[in-house]
Amino acid sequence: MNTSTRSGKASRLAVHVLLAAGALLMIMPFLWMISTSFKSFADSMSIPPKWLPVEWHLDNYLRVIQTIDFGTYYLNTVIVTLGRTVGQLVLCSLAAYSFASLRFPFKNAIFLALLAVLMVPSQVVMIPSFVIMREFNWLDTFYVLIVPGIFSAFGTFLLRQFFMTLPKDLEEAAKIDGCSYFRIYWNIYLPLSKAALVSLAIFTILASWNDLLWPLIMTSSEDMRVLSVGISSFQGQHSTDYPLLMAGALMATLPIIILFIFLQRYFIEGIAMNGIKG
């Protein structure tokens, strides 16, 4: 075995060790959340911390359901997430197709203004947004939770970059055959952009599922609460019931983990293609 072969194997081994260490570091908080969800309150507050519970309290998950209206919060979260995701996929793909393929006055200036929105923190416009939603009489409704979330400068930018990588010959051939712009968008661009659409869907689902500040400010009744707001009620001003908090967080996180496992191939493909060709 020559020196170059040995050095190559050593470098690959070092890379794998670093990746394994990084993966372990990333998964440790999740493992701690699972462990704490089975602890008693005394175990969760013990010093030094204990990785495993002294006694396994499986009833923590039942207590979460009994303490808060978990079913209503879960249903509300699903409705809001589906509404935002479908809305973003439709509106962002239409806007992205317009910026990628159509010609209209001030297209580049409008696109730059759209990108500028990405530089404005959402907290800056929270008060004006609240006033607008109040004038619309949308407070404490599904409208306020869904409609403002279906507009995304990031989603438009992501899909626009992907659309620009598609072969223009297909579009030109469709125009020669008499296809309208909408038919080109529907029959050519969307079928070829499955990976990018799935990537945007995952980003949107994660953002909507974990959103706390907007639902907390825009809703007040228990019937309109979402999971993030409901679970945060376990965190009090003077004390926090960490086992219930972690049990509720785990119950809320599992659907997202399962979704990512099934869609990770499309997600990685969409990110890779945008990174290479964009």
mmCIF file of C-alpha atoms in Angstrom:
data_model
loop_
_atom_site.group_PDB
_atom_site.id
_atom_site.type_symbol
_atom_site.label_atom_id
_atom_site.label_comp_id
_atom_site.label_asym_id
_atom_site.label_seq_id
_atom_site.Cartn_x
_atom_site.Cartn_y
_atom_site.Cartn_z
ATOM 1 C CA MET A 1 0.000 0.000 0.000
ATOM 2 C CA ASN A 2 1.554 3.274 -1.092
ATOM 3 C CA THR A 3 1.680 6.487 0.893
ATOM 4 C CA SER A 4 -1.011 8.306 -1.132
ATOM 5 C CA THR A 5 -3.515 5.474 -0.549
ATOM 6 C CA ARG A 6 -2.853 5.517 3.191
ATOM 7 C CA SER A 7 -3.197 9.299 3.381
ATOM 8 C CA GLY A 8 -6.427 9.110 1.405
ATOM 9 C CA LYS A 9 -7.912 6.556 3.784
ATOM 10 C CA ALA A 10 -6.737 8.567 6.785
ATOM 11 C CA SER A 11 -8.349 11.736 5.442
ATOM 12 C CA ARG A 12 -11.621 9.924 4.750
ATOM 13 C CA LEU A 13 -11.554 8.448 8.253
ATOM 14 C CA ALA A 14 -10.973 11.896 9.740
ATOM 15 C CA VAL A 15 -13.884 13.316 7.735
ATOM 16 C CA HIS A 16 -16.203 10.512 8.906
ATOM 17 C CA VAL A 17 -15.144 11.028 12.525
ATOM 18 C CA LEU A 18 -15.841 14.757 12.287
ATOM 19 C CA LEU A 19 -19.222 14.143 10.643
ATOM 20 C CA ALA A 20 -20.148 11.580 13.296
ATOM 21 C CA ALA A 21 -19.138 14.005 16.058
ATOM 22 C CA GLY A 22 -21.168 16.771 14.420
ATOM 23 C CA ALA A 23 -24.192 14.481 14.037
ATOM 24 C CA LEU A 24 -23.963 13.446 17.697
ATOM 25 C CA LEU A 25 -23.699 17.081 18.761
ATOM 26 C CA MET A 26 -26.779 17.965 16.715
ATOM 27 C CA ILE A 27 -28.873 15.057 17.999
ATOM 28 C CA MET A 28 -27.995 15.449 21.692
ATOM 29 C CA PRO A 29 -30.662 18.147 22.394
ATOM 30 C CA PHE A 30 -33.284 15.903 20.803
ATOM 31 C CA LEU A 31 -32.190 12.934 22.930
ATOM 32 C CA TRP A 32 -32.285 15.156 26.020
ATOM 33 C CA MET A 33 -35.836 16.220 25.118
ATOM 34 C CA ILE A 34 -36.936 12.580 24.842
ATOM 35 C CA SER A 35 -35.306 11.684 28.165
ATOM 36 C CA THR A 36 -36.766 14.683 30.005
ATOM 37 C CA SER A 37 -40.266 13.924 28.709
ATOM 38 C CA PHE A 38 -40.258 10.752 30.831
ATOM 39 C CA LYS A 39 -38.852 12.337 34.001
ATOM 40 C CA SER A 40 -40.584 13.611 37.081
ATOM 41 C CA PHE A 41 -40.404 17.312 37.834
ATOM 42 C CA ALA A 42 -37.832 16.659 40.585
ATOM 43 C CA ASP A 43 -35.627 14.639 38.223
ATOM 44 C CA SER A 44 -35.750 17.382 35.596
ATOM 45 C CA MET A 45 -34.459 19.898 38.154
ATOM 46 C CA SER A 46 -31.759 17.711 39.691
ATOM 47 C CA ILE A 47 -28.162 18.960 39.937
ATOM 48 C CA PRO A 48 -26.055 17.547 38.353
ATOM 49 C CA PRO A 49 -28.407 16.700 35.472
ATOM 50 C CA LYS A 50 -29.280 13.039 34.909
ATOM 51 C CA TRP A 51 -29.485 11.702 31.381
ATOM 52 C CA LEU A 52 -31.931 8.914 32.236
ATOM 53 C CA PRO A 53 -34.985 9.221 34.496
ATOM 54 C CA VAL A 54 -34.873 7.614 37.918
ATOM 55 C CA GLU A 55 -38.484 6.556 37.331
ATOM 56 C CA TRP A 56 -40.086 6.528 33.897
ATOM 57 C CA HIS A 57 -43.273 8.604 33.902
ATOM 58 C CA LEU A 58 -45.214 7.562 30.824
ATOM 59 C CA ASP A 59 -48.215 9.510 32.082
ATOM 60 C CA ASN A 60 -46.529 12.819 31.149
ATOM 61 C CA TYR A 61 -47.953 12.491 27.642
ATOM 62 C CA LEU A 62 -51.436 11.858 28.995
ATOM 63 C CA ARG A 63 -51.073 14.864 31.297
ATOM 64 C CA VAL A 64 -50.230 17.052 28.298
ATOM 65 C CA ILE A 65 -53.508 16.091 26.626
ATOM 66 C CA GLN A 66 -55.425 16.620 29.876
ATOM 67 C CA THR A 67 -53.805 19.961 30.723
ATOM 68 C CA ILE A 68 -54.274 21.698 27.360
ATOM 69 C CA ASP A 69 -56.733 21.200 24.503
ATOM 70 C CA PHE A 70 -54.072 19.398 22.504
ATOM 71 C CA GLY A 71 -56.466 18.040 19.869
ATOM 72 C CA THR A 72 -57.840 21.500 18.987
ATOM 73 C CA TYR A 73 -54.357 23.018 18.902
ATOM 74 C CA TYR A 74 -53.142 20.183 16.699
ATOM 75 C CA LEU A 75 -56.033 20.538 14.250
ATOM 76 C CA ASN A 76 -55.574 24.302 14.076
ATOM 77 C CA THR A 77 -51.861 23.850 13.370
ATOM 78 C CA VAL A 78 -52.561 21.364 10.577
ATOM 79 C CA ILE A 79 -55.140 23.680 8.964
ATOM 80 C CA VAL A 80 -52.862 26.721 9.158
ATOM 81 C CA THR A 81 -49.845 24.791 7.873
ATOM 82 C CA LEU A 82 -51.740 23.295 4.926
ATOM 83 C CA GLY A 83 -53.258 26.665 4.039
ATOM 84 C CA ARG A 84 -49.930 28.473 4.114
ATOM 85 C CA THR A 85 -48.105 25.726 2.219
ATOM 86 C CA VAL A 86 -50.635 25.409 -0.592
ATOM 87 C CA GLY A 87 -50.928 29.181 -0.851
ATOM 88 C CA GLN A 88 -47.172 29.684 -1.058
ATOM 89 C CA LEU A 89 -46.721 26.957 -3.656
ATOM 90 C CA VAL A 90 -49.375 28.531 -5.882
ATOM 91 C CA LEU A 91 -48.499 32.219 -5.479
ATOM 92 C CA CYS A 92 -44.713 31.816 -5.343
ATOM 93 C CA SER A 93 -44.620 29.552 -8.388
ATOM 94 C CA LEU A 94 -46.767 31.976 -10.398
ATOM 95 C CA ALA A 95 -44.634 34.958 -9.363
ATOM 96 C CA ALA A 96 -41.421 33.025 -9.976
ATOM 97 C CA TYR A 97 -42.554 32.035 -13.463
ATOM 98 C CA SER A 98 -43.378 35.662 -14.234
ATOM 99 C CA PHE A 99 -39.939 36.873 -13.128
ATOM 100 C CA ALA A 100 -38.137 34.009 -14.866
ATOM 101 C CA SER A 101 -39.888 33.948 -18.266
ATOM 102 C CA LEU A 102 -42.151 36.939 -18.874
ATOM 103 C CA ARG A 103 -41.146 40.387 -20.016
ATOM 104 C CA PHE A 104 -42.831 43.422 -18.471
ATOM 105 C CA PRO A 105 -41.787 46.957 -17.504
ATOM 106 C CA PHE A 106 -39.562 47.401 -14.446
ATOM 107 C CA LYS A 107 -39.256 43.637 -13.952
ATOM 108 C CA ASN A 108 -35.747 43.822 -12.504
ATOM 109 C CA ALA A 109 -36.606 46.763 -10.251
ATOM 110 C CA ILE A 110 -39.667 44.966 -8.891
ATOM 111 C CA PHE A 111 -37.612 41.826 -8.294
ATOM 112 C CA LEU A 112 -34.963 43.814 -6.418
ATOM 113 C CA ALA A 113 -37.698 45.389 -4.288
ATOM 114 C CA LEU A 114 -38.987 41.892 -3.576
ATOM 115 C CA LEU A 115 -35.527 40.761 -2.491
ATOM 116 C CA ALA A 116 -35.265 43.805 -0.227
ATOM 117 C CA VAL A 117 -38.174 42.394 1.768
ATOM 118 C CA LEU A 118 -35.878 39.563 2.861
ATOM 119 C CA MET A 119 -33.693 42.099 4.680
ATOM 120 C CA VAL A 120 -36.557 43.455 6.827
ATOM 121 C CA PRO A 121 -37.106 41.533 10.106
ATOM 122 C CA SER A 122 -40.701 40.467 10.575
ATOM 123 C CA GLN A 123 -40.737 41.980 14.071
ATOM 124 C CA VAL A 124 -40.282 45.457 12.562
ATOM 125 C CA VAL A 125 -43.641 45.312 10.770
ATOM 126 C CA MET A 126 -45.504 43.433 13.505
ATOM 127 C CA ILE A 127 -47.371 46.481 14.859
ATOM 128 C CA PRO A 128 -48.461 47.793 11.407
ATOM 129 C CA SER A 129 -49.511 44.255 10.512
ATOM 130 C CA PHE A 130 -51.588 44.014 13.684
ATOM 131 C CA VAL A 131 -53.335 47.306 12.871
ATOM 132 C CA ILE A 132 -54.093 46.134 9.320
ATOM 133 C CA MET A 133 -55.453 42.793 10.518
ATOM 134 C CA ARG A 134 -57.635 44.607 13.049
ATOM 135 C CA GLU A 135 -59.054 46.880 10.350
ATOM 136 C CA PHE A 136 -59.877 43.788 8.287
ATOM 137 C CA ASN A 137 -61.618 42.243 11.336
ATOM 138 C CA TRP A 138 -59.392 39.210 10.892
ATOM 139 C CA LEU A 139 -58.025 39.015 14.428
ATOM 140 C CA ASP A 140 -58.574 35.652 16.111
ATOM 141 C CA THR A 141 -59.583 33.956 12.837
ATOM 142 C CA PHE A 142 -57.977 31.537 10.421
ATOM 143 C CA TYR A 143 -57.668 34.390 7.934
ATOM 144 C CA VAL A 144 -55.053 36.155 10.064
ATOM 145 C CA LEU A 145 -53.138 32.911 10.564
ATOM 146 C CA ILE A 146 -53.127 31.810 6.918
ATOM 147 C CA VAL A 147 -53.457 34.691 4.450
ATOM 148 C CA PRO A 148 -50.415 36.808 5.482
ATOM 149 C CA GLY A 149 -48.305 33.642 5.463
ATOM 150 C CA ILE A 150 -48.956 32.707 1.837
ATOM 151 C CA PHE A 151 -46.768 35.537 0.511
ATOM 152 C CA SER A 152 -43.061 34.742 0.551
ATOM 153 C CA ALA A 153 -40.196 36.653 -1.032
ATOM 154 C CA PHE A 154 -37.888 33.744 -0.228
ATOM 155 C CA GLY A 155 -40.170 31.230 -1.935
ATOM 156 C CA THR A 156 -40.454 33.401 -5.028
ATOM 157 C CA PHE A 157 -36.678 33.813 -5.185
ATOM 158 C CA LEU A 158 -36.063 30.085 -4.692
ATOM 159 C CA LEU A 159 -38.438 29.008 -7.462
ATOM 160 C CA ARG A 160 -37.370 31.794 -9.799
ATOM 161 C CA GLN A 161 -33.754 30.642 -9.569
ATOM 162 C CA PHE A 162 -34.831 27.089 -10.305
ATOM 163 C CA PHE A 163 -37.092 28.069 -13.211
ATOM 164 C CA MET A 164 -34.225 29.954 -14.831
ATOM 165 C CA THR A 165 -32.219 26.714 -15.002
ATOM 166 C CA LEU A 166 -34.869 24.908 -17.066
ATOM 167 C CA PRO A 167 -34.189 24.571 -20.811
ATOM 168 C CA LYS A 168 -35.653 27.466 -22.765
ATOM 169 C CA ASP A 169 -36.064 25.227 -25.813
ATOM 170 C CA LEU A 170 -39.068 23.571 -24.185
ATOM 171 C CA GLU A 171 -40.775 26.917 -23.692
ATOM 172 C CA GLU A 172 -40.013 28.044 -27.249
ATOM 173 C CA ALA A 173 -41.361 24.776 -28.653
ATOM 174 C CA ALA A 174 -44.536 25.155 -26.605
ATOM 175 C CA LYS A 175 -45.024 28.712 -27.887
ATOM 176 C CA ILE A 176 -44.670 27.493 -31.459
ATOM 177 C CA ASP A 177 -47.365 24.886 -30.748
ATOM 178 C CA GLY A 178 -49.661 27.670 -29.583
ATOM 179 C CA CYS A 179 -49.485 27.133 -25.815
ATOM 180 C CA SER A 180 -50.498 30.014 -23.597
ATOM 181 C CA TYR A 181 -48.250 31.280 -20.825
ATOM 182 C CA PHE A 182 -50.380 29.596 -18.204
ATOM 183 C CA ARG A 183 -50.293 26.271 -20.037
ATOM 184 C CA ILE A 184 -46.501 26.483 -20.311
ATOM 185 C CA TYR A 185 -46.353 27.181 -16.594
ATOM 186 C CA TRP A 186 -48.775 24.371 -15.719
ATOM 187 C CA ASN A 187 -47.686 21.640 -18.143
ATOM 188 C CA ILE A 188 -43.935 22.295 -18.421
ATOM 189 C CA TYR A 189 -42.526 24.285 -15.531
ATOM 190 C CA LEU A 190 -44.405 22.716 -12.632
ATOM 191 C CA PRO A 191 -43.833 19.049 -13.604
ATOM 192 C CA LEU A 192 -40.108 19.713 -14.042
ATOM 193 C CA SER A 193 -39.855 21.531 -10.713
ATOM 194 C CA LYS A 194 -41.048 18.835 -8.328
ATOM 195 C CA ALA A 195 -37.838 18.867 -6.275
ATOM 196 C CA ALA A 196 -37.859 22.667 -5.887
ATOM 197 C CA LEU A 197 -41.550 22.684 -4.975
ATOM 198 C CA VAL A 198 -41.021 19.995 -2.339
ATOM 199 C CA SER A 199 -38.081 21.969 -0.927
ATOM 200 C CA LEU A 200 -40.236 25.091 -0.630
ATOM 201 C CA ALA A 201 -43.058 23.031 0.885
ATOM 202 C CA ILE A 202 -40.732 21.672 3.583
ATOM 203 C CA PHE A 203 -39.412 25.155 4.388
ATOM 204 C CA THR A 204 -42.964 26.487 4.607
ATOM 205 C CA ILE A 205 -44.230 23.612 6.733
ATOM 206 C CA LEU A 206 -41.346 24.009 9.187
ATOM 207 C CA ALA A 207 -41.827 27.772 9.455
ATOM 208 C CA SER A 208 -45.592 27.506 9.881
ATOM 209 C CA TRP A 209 -45.519 24.560 12.287
ATOM 210 C CA ASN A 210 -42.992 26.297 14.563
ATOM 211 C CA ASP A 211 -44.426 29.806 14.290
ATOM 212 C CA LEU A 212 -45.041 31.261 17.749
ATOM 213 C CA LEU A 213 -44.927 35.066 17.718
ATOM 214 C CA TRP A 214 -47.532 35.716 15.004
ATOM 215 C CA PRO A 215 -50.253 33.363 16.389
ATOM 216 C CA LEU A 216 -49.524 34.541 19.933
ATOM 217 C CA ILE A 217 -50.179 38.186 19.013
ATOM 218 C CA MET A 218 -52.983 37.733 16.488
ATOM 219 C CA THR A 219 -55.154 35.249 18.412
ATOM 220 C CA SER A 220 -56.662 35.398 21.893
ATOM 221 C CA SER A 221 -59.238 32.614 22.220
ATOM 222 C CA GLU A 222 -58.455 29.009 23.103
ATOM 223 C CA ASP A 223 -60.268 27.780 19.996
ATOM 224 C CA MET A 224 -57.753 29.523 17.722
ATOM 225 C CA ARG A 225 -54.560 28.542 19.517
ATOM 226 C CA VAL A 226 -51.909 26.516 17.682
ATOM 227 C CA LEU A 227 -49.466 23.973 19.095
ATOM 228 C CA SER A 228 -46.557 26.348 19.604
ATOM 229 C CA VAL A 229 -48.689 28.720 21.672
ATOM 230 C CA GLY A 230 -50.378 25.931 23.610
ATOM 231 C CA ILE A 231 -47.114 24.200 24.528
ATOM 232 C CA SER A 232 -45.570 27.503 25.623
ATOM 233 C CA SER A 233 -48.204 27.681 28.374
ATOM 234 C CA PHE A 234 -46.185 25.070 30.298
ATOM 235 C CA GLN A 235 -43.477 27.694 30.715
ATOM 236 C CA GLY A 236 -44.508 29.953 33.584
ATOM 237 C CA GLN A 237 -43.066 33.194 34.883
ATOM 238 C CA HIS A 238 -41.682 31.644 38.061
ATOM 239 C CA SER A 239 -41.403 27.940 37.215
ATOM 240 C CA THR A 240 -41.507 25.678 34.183
ATOM 241 C CA ASP A 241 -42.849 22.140 34.060
ATOM 242 C CA TYR A 242 -40.045 20.792 31.888
ATOM 243 C CA PRO A 243 -41.316 17.179 31.610
ATOM 244 C CA LEU A 244 -44.686 18.335 30.268
ATOM 245 C CA LEU A 245 -43.004 20.934 28.078
ATOM 246 C CA MET A 246 -40.687 18.331 26.546
ATOM 247 C CA ALA A 247 -43.472 15.762 26.157
ATOM 248 C CA GLY A 248 -45.633 18.279 24.322
ATOM 249 C CA ALA A 249 -42.703 19.398 22.177
ATOM 250 C CA LEU A 250 -41.921 15.798 21.232
ATOM 251 C CA MET A 251 -45.548 15.109 20.309
ATOM 252 C CA ALA A 252 -45.551 18.241 18.165
ATOM 253 C CA THR A 253 -42.198 17.449 16.523
ATOM 254 C CA LEU A 254 -42.782 13.835 15.492
ATOM 255 C CA PRO A 255 -45.011 14.608 12.447
ATOM 256 C CA ILE A 256 -42.360 16.960 11.045
ATOM 257 C CA ILE A 257 -39.626 14.357 11.511
ATOM 258 C CA ILE A 258 -41.706 11.701 9.757
ATOM 259 C CA LEU A 259 -42.518 14.107 6.922
ATOM 260 C CA PHE A 260 -38.857 14.977 6.414
ATOM 261 C CA ILE A 261 -37.859 11.286 6.369
ATOM 262 C CA PHE A 262 -40.269 10.616 3.502
ATOM 263 C CA LEU A 263 -39.442 13.787 1.551
ATOM 264 C CA GLN A 264 -35.722 14.167 2.237
ATOM 265 C CA ARG A 265 -34.749 12.849 -1.201
ATOM 266 C CA TYR A 266 -36.694 15.604 -2.966
ATOM 267 C CA PHE A 267 -35.490 18.187 -0.454
ATOM 268 C CA ILE A 268 -31.806 17.357 -0.943
ATOM 269 C CA GLU A 269 -32.244 17.163 -4.715
ATOM 270 C CA GLY A 270 -33.925 20.555 -4.853
ATOM 271 C CA ILE A 271 -31.284 22.254 -2.710
ATOM 272 C CA ALA A 272 -28.438 20.620 -4.680
ATOM 273 C CA MET A 273 -29.861 21.654 -8.049
ATOM 274 C CA ASN A 274 -30.414 25.222 -6.878
ATOM 275 C CA GLY A 275 -26.898 25.354 -5.486
ATOM 276 C CA ILE A 276 -25.224 23.984 -8.626
ATOM 277 C CA LYS A 277 -27.260 25.651 -11.353
ATOM 278 C CA GLY A 278 -28.552 28.761 -9.583
#
